[in-house]
């Protein structure tokens, strides 16, 4: 019985570690860059201060709301359905910070 409890606890801990939050840069590189590196479908390109300036002025929370619901050709969450709000926010902040 004790072994079963230990194994169950280990399984929970392992699954929690496997779901560790990704950095904004990692989410950008694996998900967002598909459109935001090239400007596909009018996505603001990383590094384009003129495109990101007005967006950044809205604040990260407003940009998160837009990203979650989608806008124009961008589908909800940019199709990053496994991204948490914190991960999306991190990716947005990464793009804003690298587009000044």
mmCIF file of C-alpha atoms in Angstrom:
data_model
loop_
_atom_site.group_PDB
_atom_site.id
_atom_site.type_symbol
_atom_site.label_atom_id
_atom_site.label_comp_id
_atom_site.label_asym_id
_atom_site.label_seq_id
_atom_site.Cartn_x
_atom_site.Cartn_y
_atom_site.Cartn_z
ATOM 1 C CA UNK A 1 0.000 0.000 0.000
ATOM 2 C CA UNK A 2 2.814 2.419 0.868
ATOM 3 C CA UNK A 3 4.500 1.711 -2.468
ATOM 4 C CA UNK A 4 1.304 2.567 -4.334
ATOM 5 C CA UNK A 5 1.076 5.921 -2.537
ATOM 6 C CA UNK A 6 4.728 6.710 -3.246
ATOM 7 C CA UNK A 7 4.299 5.860 -6.944
ATOM 8 C CA UNK A 8 1.125 7.939 -7.185
ATOM 9 C CA UNK A 9 2.854 10.922 -5.553
ATOM 10 C CA UNK A 10 5.822 10.540 -7.890
ATOM 11 C CA UNK A 11 3.525 10.446 -10.914
ATOM 12 C CA UNK A 12 1.811 13.670 -9.815
ATOM 13 C CA UNK A 13 5.136 15.417 -9.280
ATOM 14 C CA UNK A 14 6.478 14.248 -12.637
ATOM 15 C CA UNK A 15 3.396 15.474 -14.507
ATOM 16 C CA UNK A 16 3.627 18.835 -12.740
ATOM 17 C CA UNK A 17 7.265 19.198 -13.772
ATOM 18 C CA UNK A 18 6.422 18.200 -17.333
ATOM 19 C CA UNK A 19 3.945 21.068 -17.459
ATOM 20 C CA UNK A 20 6.435 23.738 -16.409
ATOM 21 C CA UNK A 21 5.668 27.160 -17.780
ATOM 22 C CA UNK A 22 7.522 28.093 -20.965
ATOM 23 C CA UNK A 23 9.288 31.429 -21.254
ATOM 24 C CA UNK A 24 7.950 34.191 -23.465
ATOM 25 C CA UNK A 25 10.909 33.742 -25.792
ATOM 26 C CA UNK A 26 10.275 30.006 -26.059
ATOM 27 C CA UNK A 27 6.577 30.482 -26.843
ATOM 28 C CA UNK A 28 7.454 33.156 -29.407
ATOM 29 C CA UNK A 29 10.066 30.930 -31.065
ATOM 30 C CA UNK A 30 7.870 27.829 -31.180
ATOM 31 C CA UNK A 31 4.454 29.364 -31.849
ATOM 32 C CA UNK A 32 4.271 33.100 -32.566
ATOM 33 C CA UNK A 33 7.252 33.448 -34.887
ATOM 34 C CA UNK A 34 5.407 31.549 -37.609
ATOM 35 C CA UNK A 35 3.586 34.797 -38.428
ATOM 36 C CA UNK A 36 5.317 37.501 -36.375
ATOM 37 C CA UNK A 37 8.769 36.909 -37.890
ATOM 38 C CA UNK A 38 7.591 37.351 -41.483
ATOM 39 C CA UNK A 39 4.543 39.568 -41.019
ATOM 40 C CA UNK A 40 2.259 36.925 -42.505
ATOM 41 C CA UNK A 41 -1.412 37.936 -42.604
ATOM 42 C CA UNK A 42 -0.457 41.458 -41.442
ATOM 43 C CA UNK A 43 0.957 40.261 -38.119
ATOM 44 C CA UNK A 44 3.188 42.955 -36.601
ATOM 45 C CA UNK A 45 6.790 41.815 -37.109
ATOM 46 C CA UNK A 46 9.113 41.361 -34.183
ATOM 47 C CA UNK A 47 11.399 44.405 -34.076
ATOM 48 C CA UNK A 48 9.006 46.737 -35.927
ATOM 49 C CA UNK A 49 8.748 49.619 -33.453
ATOM 50 C CA UNK A 50 6.237 51.524 -35.596
ATOM 51 C CA UNK A 51 3.852 48.562 -35.680
ATOM 52 C CA UNK A 52 4.274 47.615 -32.028
ATOM 53 C CA UNK A 53 4.285 51.129 -30.511
ATOM 54 C CA UNK A 54 0.508 51.717 -30.641
ATOM 55 C CA UNK A 55 -0.127 48.156 -29.533
ATOM 56 C CA UNK A 56 2.271 48.447 -26.600
ATOM 57 C CA UNK A 57 0.481 51.644 -25.531
ATOM 58 C CA UNK A 58 -2.663 49.548 -24.953
ATOM 59 C CA UNK A 59 -0.876 47.528 -22.278
ATOM 60 C CA UNK A 60 -0.088 43.858 -22.026
ATOM 61 C CA UNK A 61 -3.451 42.938 -20.486
ATOM 62 C CA UNK A 62 -5.345 44.419 -23.458
ATOM 63 C CA UNK A 63 -3.003 42.658 -25.878
ATOM 64 C CA UNK A 64 -3.551 39.399 -23.995
ATOM 65 C CA UNK A 65 -7.322 39.777 -24.346
ATOM 66 C CA UNK A 66 -6.916 40.362 -28.088
ATOM 67 C CA UNK A 67 -4.563 37.393 -28.454
ATOM 68 C CA UNK A 68 -6.953 35.124 -26.565
ATOM 69 C CA UNK A 69 -9.922 36.031 -28.745
ATOM 70 C CA UNK A 70 -8.025 36.441 -32.021
ATOM 71 C CA UNK A 71 -7.973 39.386 -34.400
ATOM 72 C CA UNK A 72 -8.122 39.604 -38.169
ATOM 73 C CA UNK A 73 -6.428 36.520 -39.596
ATOM 74 C CA UNK A 74 -5.005 35.562 -36.188
ATOM 75 C CA UNK A 75 -7.070 32.760 -34.662
ATOM 76 C CA UNK A 76 -7.692 32.638 -30.903
ATOM 77 C CA UNK A 77 -4.441 32.158 -29.007
ATOM 78 C CA UNK A 78 -2.611 32.142 -32.334
ATOM 79 C CA UNK A 79 -3.458 28.430 -32.329
ATOM 80 C CA UNK A 80 -1.350 27.893 -29.207
ATOM 81 C CA UNK A 81 -4.146 26.024 -27.520
ATOM 82 C CA UNK A 82 -1.793 24.582 -24.902
ATOM 83 C CA UNK A 83 -0.506 28.031 -23.883
ATOM 84 C CA UNK A 84 -1.540 29.356 -20.493
ATOM 85 C CA UNK A 85 -2.460 33.008 -20.046
ATOM 86 C CA UNK A 86 0.907 33.538 -18.355
ATOM 87 C CA UNK A 87 2.744 32.003 -21.310
ATOM 88 C CA UNK A 88 0.819 34.120 -23.809
ATOM 89 C CA UNK A 89 1.477 37.207 -21.708
ATOM 90 C CA UNK A 90 5.168 36.334 -21.622
ATOM 91 C CA UNK A 91 5.275 35.958 -25.403
ATOM 92 C CA UNK A 92 3.499 39.284 -25.864
ATOM 93 C CA UNK A 93 5.898 40.986 -23.464
ATOM 94 C CA UNK A 94 8.822 39.414 -25.318
ATOM 95 C CA UNK A 95 7.562 40.820 -28.624
ATOM 96 C CA UNK A 96 6.900 44.266 -27.148
ATOM 97 C CA UNK A 97 10.288 44.397 -25.421
ATOM 98 C CA UNK A 98 12.072 43.401 -28.630
ATOM 99 C CA UNK A 99 10.215 45.886 -30.797
ATOM 100 C CA UNK A 100 11.168 49.224 -29.245
#
